[in-house]
Amino acid sequence: MNSPTLSTINTPAGKVLCVADLRGNISQLDDLVDQTGAKLIIHCGDFGFYERDSLTRISDRTLKHLVQYSTLIPPSLRTRLLQSTVTPDSLRQQIRASTSNILSELPLYLSGAKALKVPLYTVWGACEDVSVLEKFRSGEYTIPNLNIIDESATAVIDIGGVKLRLFGLGGAIAQHKLFDIGDGTSTIAGGSGTMWTTALQIGQLVDTAQKVFDATETRILISHASPGREGILAQLALVLKADFTISAGLHFRYGISYNEFGVQGDQELYRNKLANAQKGFMDMWEGIKTHVESHISDEQKILLENCLSVVNRLPAVSTLPNDKDEAAFKNMWNFNLPDAASGLLLLDINQGKIATETRSQGFNFSYRRNNVSLRSGSPAVA
């Protein structure tokens, strides 16, 4: 498979807006771009890849989840739609009868009624319609300024004296589905309104990264799932020699910024974290290895070997000065984003320096001032 590089952006110093989980409220980006003055956007999944026909493909459970957390739906309407007396069929009928785009604003951008102000680079998330993504990948659907980063499509952004190389891996990480493409018809996987990552996609991404490797670039791994929670993504970041990871999927009210040196007592604990991920994968792999290997092509075998190289990528037990694993342990920085409605990350790039700024609505603690039972208590002492 070819490894296309999306159009290169060359722009002076500027800001990169990083957000996640738009959940179909795509026009929200207009306000965020105006507020921040961003030159471009990185998005980490749950973009809202749904159309009206998606309604027939979404499972009852996923549809209820989409309605519950959508920022497109007014609170009063959401309350009515989620009443216990509303059956799944009735819910679908009400959504279908609505004159507004309850699932996603994507149809408005496909028709040209709305447009993206600046270039946007996104992976898909856990809640998307694989059929819609297939149409974008085949070229049937296109939206000006929308670029989908995946296992075979990467992008370079030349901004403020830095060349940012964007790698992307969308979907949820579900170990039992790594060898299942669901309703997908090509290499991507999904079904019932959800999407997940496959082992072959991981292998393809490694192949793509090897073909475009340039030591002068600053590499960013964009994923929906968090490398902090999914060991295989942390291993992938090592293989890709990523300088940054930007992810979502945890839905916290505050953004997270960390490196492993800051949260692990030593490199051995970091290694143990990845070793546990390796063991979980290999335990599953041993049970299906014979079946999988007998049903894949020679090209797919190469991608599978790439994936296994990721799974087996563990930091050295002991490190020497200037060891590359120690450098990643101390210098690779990880960002996990809140939903777009709650916060954002800004990369402010100028003269080769990448500064960061995080914003979030955070928690509202004002309720404590009026809570008598809380005021009358005191912290417990062990």
Short mmCIF file of C-alpha atoms in Angstrom, two decimals:
data_model
loop_
_atom_site.label_atom_id
_atom_site.label_comp_id
_atom_site.label_asym_id
_atom_site.label_seq_id
_atom_site.Cartn_x
_atom_site.Cartn_y
_atom_site.Cartn_z
CA MET A 1 0.00 0.00 0.00
CA ASN A 2 1.26 3.48 -0.83
CA SER A 3 1.91 5.93 2.01
CA PRO A 4 0.58 9.28 0.81
CA THR A 5 1.66 12.50 2.46
CA LEU A 6 -1.14 15.03 2.67
CA SER A 7 -0.55 18.57 1.45
CA THR A 8 2.31 20.27 3.26
CA ILE A 9 1.47 23.52 5.04
CA ASN A 10 4.17 26.17 5.13
CA THR A 11 3.29 29.05 7.42
CA PRO A 12 5.15 31.54 9.65
CA ALA A 13 4.94 31.36 13.42
CA GLY A 14 1.48 30.49 14.65
CA LYS A 15 -0.76 28.50 16.94
CA VAL A 16 -2.04 24.96 16.49
CA LEU A 17 -5.41 24.33 18.15
CA CYS A 18 -5.71 20.79 19.57
CA VAL A 19 -9.20 19.57 20.51
CA ALA A 20 -11.15 16.33 20.79
CA ASP A 21 -14.65 14.89 20.88
CA LEU A 22 -16.55 17.49 18.88
CA ARG A 23 -19.34 14.87 18.68
CA GLY A 24 -20.70 16.40 15.49
CA ASN A 25 -20.73 20.01 16.72
CA ILE A 26 -18.22 20.95 14.03
CA SER A 27 -19.17 24.65 13.81
CA GLN A 28 -17.88 25.02 17.37
CA LEU A 29 -14.45 25.15 15.74
CA ASP A 30 -15.25 28.57 14.23
CA ASP A 31 -15.49 30.17 17.67
CA LEU A 32 -12.36 28.39 18.92
CA VAL A 33 -10.33 29.51 15.90
CA ASP A 34 -11.53 33.11 16.39
CA GLN A 35 -10.69 32.99 20.11
CA THR A 36 -7.22 31.53 19.69
CA GLY A 37 -6.11 32.81 16.29
CA ALA A 38 -5.06 29.26 15.36
CA LYS A 39 -3.59 28.61 11.92
CA LEU A 40 -4.74 24.98 11.92
CA ILE A 41 -6.43 22.33 14.05
CA ILE A 42 -5.51 18.87 15.29
CA HIS A 43 -8.50 16.77 16.39
CA CYS A 44 -8.29 13.49 18.30
CA GLY A 45 -11.45 11.63 17.30
CA ASP A 46 -15.20 11.40 17.86
CA PHE A 47 -15.39 14.08 15.20
CA GLY A 48 -18.93 13.25 14.19
CA PHE A 49 -18.55 11.11 11.09
CA TYR A 50 -22.29 10.44 10.81
CA GLU A 51 -24.87 11.14 8.12
CA ARG A 52 -28.63 10.69 8.15
CA ASP A 53 -28.35 7.13 6.81
CA SER A 54 -26.09 6.30 9.76
CA LEU A 55 -29.21 6.16 11.90
CA THR A 56 -30.08 2.71 10.54
CA ARG A 57 -26.59 1.37 11.31
CA ILE A 58 -26.14 2.66 14.87
CA SER A 59 -26.98 0.24 17.69
CA ASP A 60 -29.60 1.20 20.26
CA ARG A 61 -26.98 1.52 23.00
CA THR A 62 -24.63 3.69 20.93
CA LEU A 63 -27.49 5.90 19.76
CA LYS A 64 -28.55 6.57 23.34
CA HIS A 65 -24.94 7.39 24.21
CA LEU A 66 -24.71 9.85 21.31
CA VAL A 67 -27.91 11.62 22.35
CA GLN A 68 -26.84 11.78 25.99
CA TYR A 69 -23.52 13.49 25.30
CA SER A 70 -24.21 15.52 22.16
CA THR A 71 -23.71 19.28 22.48
CA LEU A 72 -25.92 19.82 19.43
CA ILE A 73 -29.09 18.86 21.29
CA PRO A 74 -30.79 21.44 23.58
CA PRO A 75 -31.09 20.14 27.18
CA SER A 76 -34.92 20.17 27.10
CA LEU A 77 -35.00 18.04 23.93
CA ARG A 78 -32.35 15.68 25.30
CA THR A 79 -34.43 15.12 28.42
CA ARG A 80 -37.45 14.20 26.30
CA LEU A 81 -35.46 11.90 24.04
CA LEU A 82 -33.92 10.01 26.96
CA GLN A 83 -37.14 9.41 28.88
CA SER A 84 -37.60 5.77 29.86
CA THR A 85 -40.86 5.67 27.92
CA VAL A 86 -39.07 6.46 24.63
CA THR A 87 -38.36 3.21 22.78
CA PRO A 88 -35.36 2.85 20.43
CA ASP A 89 -37.72 2.92 17.43
CA SER A 90 -39.41 6.05 18.73
CA LEU A 91 -36.03 7.69 19.35
CA ARG A 92 -35.00 6.99 15.77
CA GLN A 93 -38.28 8.36 14.45
CA GLN A 94 -37.90 11.61 16.39
CA ILE A 95 -34.32 12.09 15.21
CA ARG A 96 -35.30 11.34 11.62
CA ALA A 97 -38.21 13.80 11.81
CA SER A 98 -36.06 16.59 13.23
CA THR A 99 -35.19 19.45 10.89
CA SER A 100 -31.84 19.96 12.66
CA ASN A 101 -28.78 17.74 12.42
CA ILE A 102 -29.02 15.95 15.75
CA LEU A 103 -26.39 13.32 14.98
CA SER A 104 -23.81 15.58 13.35
CA GLU A 105 -23.32 18.75 11.35
CA LEU A 106 -21.24 16.78 8.86
CA PRO A 107 -23.96 16.83 6.15
CA LEU A 108 -23.84 20.66 6.21
CA TYR A 109 -20.11 20.58 5.45
CA LEU A 110 -20.54 17.93 2.77
CA SER A 111 -23.16 20.06 1.02
CA GLY A 112 -21.07 23.23 1.27
CA ALA A 113 -23.60 24.99 3.48
CA LYS A 114 -20.84 25.33 6.08
CA ALA A 115 -17.06 25.40 5.70
CA LEU A 116 -13.96 24.91 7.82
CA LYS A 117 -12.05 28.16 8.37
CA VAL A 118 -8.59 26.60 8.63
CA PRO A 119 -7.00 23.24 7.76
CA LEU A 120 -8.07 20.48 10.15
CA TYR A 121 -6.26 17.19 10.74
CA THR A 122 -8.22 14.49 12.52
CA VAL A 123 -8.29 10.80 13.34
CA TRP A 124 -11.60 9.05 13.85
CA GLY A 125 -12.79 8.15 17.30
CA ALA A 126 -14.63 5.31 19.00
CA CYS A 127 -18.08 6.62 18.05
CA GLU A 128 -18.15 7.08 14.27
CA ASP A 129 -19.82 5.39 11.27
CA VAL A 130 -17.29 3.22 9.44
CA SER A 131 -19.38 3.48 6.25
CA VAL A 132 -18.94 7.25 6.22
CA LEU A 133 -15.18 6.93 6.73
CA GLU A 134 -15.03 4.44 3.83
CA LYS A 135 -16.59 7.11 1.59
CA PHE A 136 -13.94 9.66 2.60
CA ARG A 137 -11.15 7.16 2.01
CA SER A 138 -12.49 6.25 -1.44
CA GLY A 139 -12.82 9.91 -2.41
CA GLU A 140 -16.61 9.81 -2.71
CA TYR A 141 -16.82 12.34 0.12
CA THR A 142 -14.53 15.37 0.42
CA ILE A 143 -14.67 18.54 2.51
CA PRO A 144 -12.28 21.45 1.84
CA ASN A 145 -9.67 21.79 4.62
CA LEU A 146 -10.61 18.42 6.19
CA ASN A 147 -7.68 15.98 6.29
CA ILE A 148 -8.06 12.52 7.80
CA ILE A 149 -4.84 11.19 9.29
CA ASP A 150 -4.67 7.41 9.40
CA GLU A 151 -2.30 4.48 9.13
CA SER A 152 -1.40 5.26 5.51
CA ALA A 153 -1.91 9.04 5.30
CA THR A 154 0.44 11.41 7.12
CA ALA A 155 1.04 15.14 6.93
CA VAL A 156 3.84 17.67 7.36
CA ILE A 157 3.29 21.15 8.78
CA ASP A 158 6.14 23.64 8.44
CA ILE A 159 5.40 26.31 11.03
CA GLY A 160 7.53 28.64 13.11
CA GLY A 161 10.83 26.97 12.20
CA VAL A 162 9.55 23.47 13.03
CA LYS A 163 8.46 20.69 10.70
CA LEU A 164 5.67 18.81 12.45
CA ARG A 165 5.10 15.27 11.17
CA LEU A 166 1.61 14.05 12.03
CA PHE A 167 0.91 10.33 12.41
CA GLY A 168 -2.57 9.13 13.33
CA LEU A 169 -4.34 6.05 14.61
CA GLY A 170 -8.08 6.29 15.19
CA GLY A 171 -10.67 4.19 16.96
CA ALA A 172 -10.89 2.47 20.31
CA ILE A 173 -8.28 -0.06 21.46
CA ALA A 174 -10.19 -3.29 22.13
CA GLN A 175 -7.80 -6.23 22.33
CA HIS A 176 -10.43 -8.81 21.39
CA LYS A 177 -11.16 -6.87 18.18
CA LEU A 178 -7.62 -6.29 16.93
CA PHE A 179 -8.13 -8.94 14.24
CA ASP A 180 -11.77 -8.10 13.42
CA ILE A 181 -12.76 -5.47 10.82
CA GLY A 182 -16.50 -5.66 11.58
CA ASP A 183 -18.49 -3.97 8.81
CA GLY A 184 -15.40 -2.40 7.23
CA THR A 185 -14.75 -3.23 3.59
CA SER A 186 -11.09 -2.21 3.33
CA THR A 187 -8.56 -2.04 6.16
CA ILE A 188 -10.48 0.01 8.73
CA ALA A 189 -12.79 -1.55 11.28
CA GLY A 190 -16.14 -0.68 12.76
CA GLY A 191 -19.80 -1.48 13.10
CA SER A 192 -23.01 -0.41 14.85
CA GLY A 193 -21.84 3.21 14.94
CA THR A 194 -18.50 2.46 16.59
CA MET A 195 -14.93 2.03 15.34
CA TRP A 196 -11.81 0.34 16.64
CA THR A 197 -8.14 -0.17 15.79
CA THR A 198 -6.79 -3.35 14.17
CA ALA A 199 -3.39 -5.01 14.36
CA LEU A 200 -2.87 -4.55 10.62
CA GLN A 201 -3.49 -0.80 10.93
CA ILE A 202 -0.77 -0.60 13.56
CA GLY A 203 1.52 -2.52 11.21
CA GLN A 204 0.66 -0.22 8.30
CA LEU A 205 1.37 2.87 10.40
CA VAL A 206 4.85 1.53 11.21
CA ASP A 207 5.44 0.98 7.49
CA THR A 208 4.26 4.51 6.69
CA ALA A 209 6.52 6.03 9.35
CA GLN A 210 9.54 4.13 8.07
CA LYS A 211 8.98 5.35 4.51
CA VAL A 212 8.75 9.02 5.43
CA PHE A 213 11.29 9.16 8.26
CA ASP A 214 13.19 12.44 8.40
CA ALA A 215 15.40 13.18 11.39
CA THR A 216 14.79 16.93 11.00
CA GLU A 217 11.07 16.55 11.76
CA THR A 218 9.25 16.72 15.10
CA ARG A 219 6.93 13.72 15.27
CA ILE A 220 3.47 13.73 16.82
CA LEU A 221 1.32 10.62 17.29
CA ILE A 222 -2.37 11.54 17.28
CA SER A 223 -4.71 8.89 18.66
CA HIS A 224 -8.17 8.68 20.12
CA ALA A 225 -7.23 6.23 22.87
CA SER A 226 -4.67 7.32 25.46
CA PRO A 227 -1.12 5.90 25.45
CA GLY A 228 -1.24 6.40 29.20
CA ARG A 229 -3.95 3.75 29.44
CA GLU A 230 -3.14 1.58 26.43
CA GLY A 231 0.34 0.10 26.59
CA ILE A 232 0.40 -0.85 22.92
CA LEU A 233 0.03 2.84 22.00
CA ALA A 234 2.92 3.74 24.30
CA GLN A 235 4.97 1.05 22.55
CA LEU A 236 3.89 2.42 19.16
CA ALA A 237 5.06 5.89 20.19
CA LEU A 238 8.50 4.44 20.95
CA VAL A 239 8.67 2.69 17.57
CA LEU A 240 7.61 5.88 15.74
CA LYS A 241 10.20 7.88 17.72
CA ALA A 242 7.41 10.30 18.65
CA ASP A 243 8.29 13.54 20.40
CA PHE A 244 4.68 14.16 21.43
CA THR A 245 1.51 12.14 21.75
CA ILE A 246 -1.88 13.85 21.69
CA SER A 247 -4.91 11.77 22.60
CA ALA A 248 -8.43 11.87 24.02
CA GLY A 249 -11.00 9.31 25.10
CA LEU A 250 -10.88 9.83 28.88
CA HIS A 251 -13.36 12.75 28.98
CA PHE A 252 -11.76 14.51 31.94
CA ARG A 253 -12.67 18.12 32.75
CA TYR A 254 -8.99 19.09 32.73
CA GLY A 255 -6.31 18.37 30.16
CA ILE A 256 -3.41 16.11 31.13
CA SER A 257 0.25 16.86 30.39
CA TYR A 258 3.01 14.48 31.49
CA ASN A 259 6.06 12.45 30.58
CA GLU A 260 6.82 9.00 31.95
CA PHE A 261 9.78 10.24 34.00
CA GLY A 262 7.36 12.48 35.87
CA VAL A 263 4.89 9.73 36.83
CA GLN A 264 7.05 6.58 37.13
CA GLY A 265 9.53 6.05 39.94
CA ASP A 266 12.16 4.69 37.55
CA GLN A 267 12.49 3.32 34.04
CA GLU A 268 11.96 -0.24 35.25
CA LEU A 269 8.39 0.63 36.31
CA TYR A 270 7.84 2.10 32.86
CA ARG A 271 9.16 -1.10 31.31
CA ASN A 272 6.86 -3.21 33.50
CA LYS A 273 3.86 -1.20 32.29
CA LEU A 274 4.71 -2.01 28.67
CA ALA A 275 5.58 -5.63 29.52
CA ASN A 276 2.07 -6.09 30.94
CA ALA A 277 0.63 -4.81 27.66
CA GLN A 278 2.87 -7.19 25.75
CA LYS A 279 1.75 -10.15 27.85
CA GLY A 280 -1.93 -9.35 27.33
CA PHE A 281 -1.49 -9.22 23.56
CA MET A 282 0.67 -12.35 23.34
CA ASP A 283 -1.74 -14.39 25.49
CA MET A 284 -4.49 -13.54 22.99
CA TRP A 285 -2.20 -14.01 19.96
CA GLU A 286 -1.17 -17.54 20.90
CA GLY A 287 -4.81 -18.60 20.84
CA ILE A 288 -5.54 -17.27 17.34
CA LYS A 289 -2.12 -17.31 15.67
CA THR A 290 -2.65 -20.41 13.50
CA HIS A 291 -6.06 -19.27 12.27
CA VAL A 292 -4.93 -15.70 11.47
CA GLU A 293 -1.75 -16.72 9.67
CA SER A 294 -3.66 -19.12 7.43
CA HIS A 295 -6.08 -16.39 6.29
CA ILE A 296 -3.84 -13.41 5.50
CA SER A 297 -1.92 -12.44 2.36
CA ASP A 298 1.84 -12.08 2.08
CA GLU A 299 1.48 -8.28 2.25
CA GLN A 300 -0.63 -8.58 5.39
CA LYS A 301 1.97 -10.88 6.94
CA ILE A 302 4.51 -8.07 6.64
CA LEU A 303 2.12 -5.67 8.37
CA LEU A 304 1.47 -8.27 11.07
CA GLU A 305 5.22 -8.58 11.64
CA ASN A 306 5.37 -4.80 12.02
CA CYS A 307 2.61 -4.94 14.62
CA LEU A 308 4.42 -7.70 16.52
CA SER A 309 7.56 -5.56 16.47
CA VAL A 310 5.54 -2.89 18.28
CA VAL A 311 4.21 -5.38 20.83
CA ASN A 312 7.74 -6.64 21.49
CA ARG A 313 9.22 -3.14 21.80
CA LEU A 314 10.27 -2.82 25.43
CA PRO A 315 12.78 -0.39 26.93
CA ALA A 316 16.12 -1.88 27.92
CA VAL A 317 16.41 -3.27 31.46
CA SER A 318 19.41 -1.03 32.16
CA THR A 319 20.36 2.12 30.31
CA LEU A 320 23.62 3.72 29.30
CA PRO A 321 24.28 7.46 28.99
CA ASN A 322 22.49 8.87 25.93
CA ASP A 323 20.41 5.70 25.61
CA LYS A 324 17.50 6.30 23.22
CA ASP A 325 15.00 4.61 25.56
CA GLU A 326 16.05 6.83 28.43
CA ALA A 327 15.66 9.86 26.14
CA ALA A 328 12.09 8.83 25.30
CA PHE A 329 11.39 8.10 28.97
CA LYS A 330 12.40 11.64 29.92
CA ASN A 331 11.60 13.71 26.84
CA MET A 332 8.55 12.29 25.04
CA TRP A 333 5.61 14.40 26.17
CA ASN A 334 2.03 13.18 26.35
CA PHE A 335 -1.12 15.29 26.21
CA ASN A 336 -4.63 13.97 26.83
CA LEU A 337 -7.43 16.36 25.92
CA PRO A 338 -10.82 16.99 27.49
CA ASP A 339 -13.87 17.12 25.23
CA ALA A 340 -13.97 20.23 23.02
CA ALA A 341 -16.87 21.59 25.07
CA SER A 342 -14.65 21.49 28.18
CA GLY A 343 -11.20 22.56 27.05
CA LEU A 344 -8.34 22.66 24.57
CA LEU A 345 -4.59 22.61 24.07
CA LEU A 346 -2.66 25.26 22.13
CA LEU A 347 0.75 24.70 20.60
CA ASP A 348 2.30 28.15 20.09
CA ILE A 349 5.23 27.70 17.69
CA ASN A 350 7.78 30.39 17.01
CA GLN A 351 11.48 30.33 16.07
CA GLY A 352 11.73 26.60 16.60
CA LYS A 353 10.23 26.61 20.10
CA ILE A 354 6.93 24.84 20.82
CA ALA A 355 5.20 26.51 23.78
CA THR A 356 1.96 25.08 25.17
CA GLU A 357 -1.15 26.47 26.79
CA THR A 358 -4.08 24.48 28.16
CA ARG A 359 -7.56 25.77 28.89
CA SER A 360 -10.48 24.04 30.56
CA GLN A 361 -13.80 24.89 32.15
CA GLY A 362 -12.89 22.62 35.04
CA PHE A 363 -15.11 21.61 37.94
CA ASN A 364 -17.59 23.89 39.64
CA PHE A 365 -16.92 23.73 43.38
CA SER A 366 -19.31 26.51 44.38
CA TYR A 367 -21.86 23.96 45.61
CA ARG A 368 -19.66 23.35 48.66
CA ARG A 369 -20.37 26.82 50.06
CA ASN A 370 -24.02 25.92 50.51
CA ASN A 371 -23.59 22.30 51.56
CA VAL A 372 -24.09 22.27 55.34
CA SER A 373 -23.25 18.59 55.75
CA LEU A 374 -19.85 19.15 54.13
CA ARG A 375 -19.06 22.22 56.22
CA SER A 376 -19.92 20.46 59.46
CA GLY A 377 -17.48 17.64 58.76
CA SER A 378 -13.72 17.69 58.82
CA PRO A 379 -11.01 15.73 57.01
CA ALA A 380 -10.49 12.29 58.43
CA VAL A 381 -7.20 11.66 60.24
CA ALA A 382 -5.70 8.19 59.97
#
